[in-house]
DNA sequence: TCGCTGACGCATT
DNA sequence: GAATGCGCCAGCG
């Protein structure tokens, strides 16, 4: 790892943002990307999560609208749903209830 | 160096 | 509601 310096910073920014997500709350890739200073690079967030270190609350990151991107048959789908429910996040099928994903832009990232 | 791929987002059909 | 296409651009072979 060396040339990854530039993006490495972006990855850390993404991880930092993900860690900043309060328990019982979820955020979307696009929101995280934007908050990490990478607007429009939601895919980078996906990559960041893929290579994310253990301990990162990746399960708090869902697709736009609070939808889970994984197929229902996926093991991660079940795990993410399980973890979210364990934190008090309500889920309906493969989607997070609006209350949890409520205006992320308003509840979360409220910068004074 | 070039080209494909991709934990996505959004518009459209 | 589900499927498809296009865009954004950083990794990786």
Coordinates of C-alpha atoms (C1' of nucleotides) in Angstrom, one line a residue:
Chain A
X1 CA 0.0 0.0 0.0
X2 CA 1.5 3.2 -1.0
X3 CA -0.1 4.7 -4.1
X4 CA -3.3 4.5 -2.2
X5 CA -2.3 7.5 -0.2
X6 CA -4.7 9.9 -1.9
X7 CA -7.7 7.8 -1.8
X8 CA -6.6 6.2 1.5
X9 CA -7.5 9.5 3.0
X10 CA -10.9 9.4 1.4
X11 CA -11.4 5.9 2.7
X12 CA -10.5 7.0 6.2
X13 CA -12.9 9.9 5.8
X14 CA -15.6 7.5 4.8
X15 CA -14.9 5.2 7.7
X16 CA -14.9 8.1 10.1
X17 CA -18.2 9.2 8.8
X18 CA -19.6 5.7 9.1
X19 CA -18.4 5.5 12.7
X20 CA -20.1 8.8 13.3
X21 CA -23.5 7.3 12.6
X22 CA -25.3 7.1 15.9
X23 CA -26.5 3.8 17.1
X24 CA -30.0 3.0 16.1
X25 CA -29.6 5.3 13.1
X26 CA -28.7 4.5 9.5
X27 CA -27.3 6.4 6.6
X28 CA -27.1 5.9 2.9
X29 CA -24.1 5.5 0.7
X30 CA -24.7 8.7 -1.0
X31 CA -25.1 10.6 2.3
X32 CA -22.0 9.1 3.7
X33 CA -20.1 9.9 0.6
X34 CA -21.3 13.4 0.6
X35 CA -20.5 13.9 4.3
X36 CA -17.1 12.4 3.7
X37 CA -16.4 15.1 1.1
X38 CA -17.0 12.8 -1.8
X39 CA -20.3 13.9 -3.4
X40 CA -21.5 11.5 -6.1
X41 CA -19.0 8.8 -5.2
X42 CA -21.3 6.4 -3.4
X43 CA -19.5 3.5 -5.1
X44 CA -16.4 4.6 -3.3
X45 CA -18.2 4.2 -0.1
X46 CA -19.1 0.7 -1.1
X47 CA -15.5 -0.1 -1.9
X48 CA -14.5 1.5 1.4
X49 CA -16.9 -0.7 3.3
X50 CA -15.8 -3.8 1.5
X51 CA -12.2 -3.3 2.6
X52 CA -13.3 -1.8 5.9
X53 CA -11.6 -3.0 9.0
X54 CA -13.5 -5.0 11.5
X55 CA -15.4 -3.0 14.1
X56 CA -16.8 -0.6 11.5
X57 CA -20.6 -0.4 11.7
X58 CA -21.0 -1.1 8.0
X59 CA -24.5 -2.4 8.7
X60 CA -25.6 1.2 9.4
X61 CA -24.9 2.0 5.8
X62 CA -27.7 1.2 3.4
X63 CA -28.7 2.3 -0.1
X64 CA -30.8 5.3 -0.9
X65 CA -34.2 5.3 0.7
X66 CA -33.0 3.0 3.4
X67 CA -33.0 -0.1 1.2
X68 CA -30.6 -2.9 1.7
X69 CA -28.6 -3.6 -1.5
X70 CA -27.8 -7.2 -0.7
X71 CA -30.1 -9.9 -2.1
X72 CA -32.4 -11.4 0.5
X73 CA -30.6 -14.7 0.0
X74 CA -27.4 -13.1 0.9
X75 CA -25.9 -13.8 4.3
X76 CA -25.0 -10.2 4.8
X77 CA -28.5 -9.2 4.2
X78 CA -29.6 -11.3 7.2
X79 CA -26.7 -10.1 9.3
X80 CA -27.3 -6.5 8.5
X81 CA -31.0 -6.8 9.2
X82 CA -30.2 -8.6 12.4
X83 CA -27.7 -6.1 13.6
X84 CA -30.0 -3.2 12.8
X85 CA -32.9 -4.7 14.6
X86 CA -30.6 -5.3 17.5
X87 CA -30.0 -1.6 17.6
X88 CA -33.6 -0.8 17.5
X89 CA -33.9 -0.1 13.8
X90 CA -37.2 -1.3 12.4
X91 CA -37.0 -3.1 9.1
X92 CA -39.6 -4.1 6.6
X93 CA -38.5 -6.8 4.3
X94 CA -35.4 -5.4 2.7
X95 CA -36.0 -1.9 3.7
X96 CA -35.4 0.3 6.8
X97 CA -38.5 2.0 8.2
X98 CA -38.7 5.7 7.5
X99 CA -38.3 6.5 11.1
X100 CA -34.9 5.1 11.2
X101 CA -33.8 6.6 7.9
X102 CA -35.8 9.7 8.6
X103 CA -34.4 12.8 7.0
X104 CA -30.8 11.8 7.4
X105 CA -29.8 15.3 6.3
X106 CA -31.8 16.8 9.2
X107 CA -31.2 14.5 12.1
X108 CA -27.7 13.4 11.3
X109 CA -24.9 15.6 10.3
X110 CA -26.5 18.5 11.9
X111 CA -23.6 20.9 12.0
X112 CA -23.9 23.7 14.4
Chain B
dT1 C1' -1.0 2.2 -20.1
dC2 C1' -5.7 0.6 -21.0
dG3 C1' -10.1 -1.3 -20.0
dC4 C1' -13.3 -3.7 -17.0
dT5 C1' -15.6 -3.9 -12.7
dG6 C1' -18.3 -2.2 -8.9
dA7 C1' -21.6 -2.9 -0.6
dC8 C1' -24.5 3.1 -5.6
dG9 C1' -27.8 7.0 -7.2
dC10 C1' -31.2 8.7 -10.0
dA11 C1' -34.3 8.9 -14.1
dT12 C1' -36.9 6.4 -17.1
dT13 C1' -39.7 2.6 -18.8
Chain C
dG1 C1' -42.8 -2.3 -7.6
dA2 C1' -39.2 -4.2 -10.6
dA3 C1' -36.0 -3.9 -14.3
dT4 C1' -32.8 -1.2 -17.3
dG5 C1' -29.7 2.4 -18.6
dC6 C1' -26.5 6.0 -17.8
dG7 C1' -23.3 8.6 -14.9
dC8 C1' -19.2 9.1 -11.2
dC9 C1' -14.6 7.6 -10.7
dA10 C1' -11.3 4.9 -7.9
dG11 C1' -9.1 0.1 -7.7
dC12 C1' -7.1 -3.6 -10.0
dG13 C1' -5.6 -7.0 -13.6

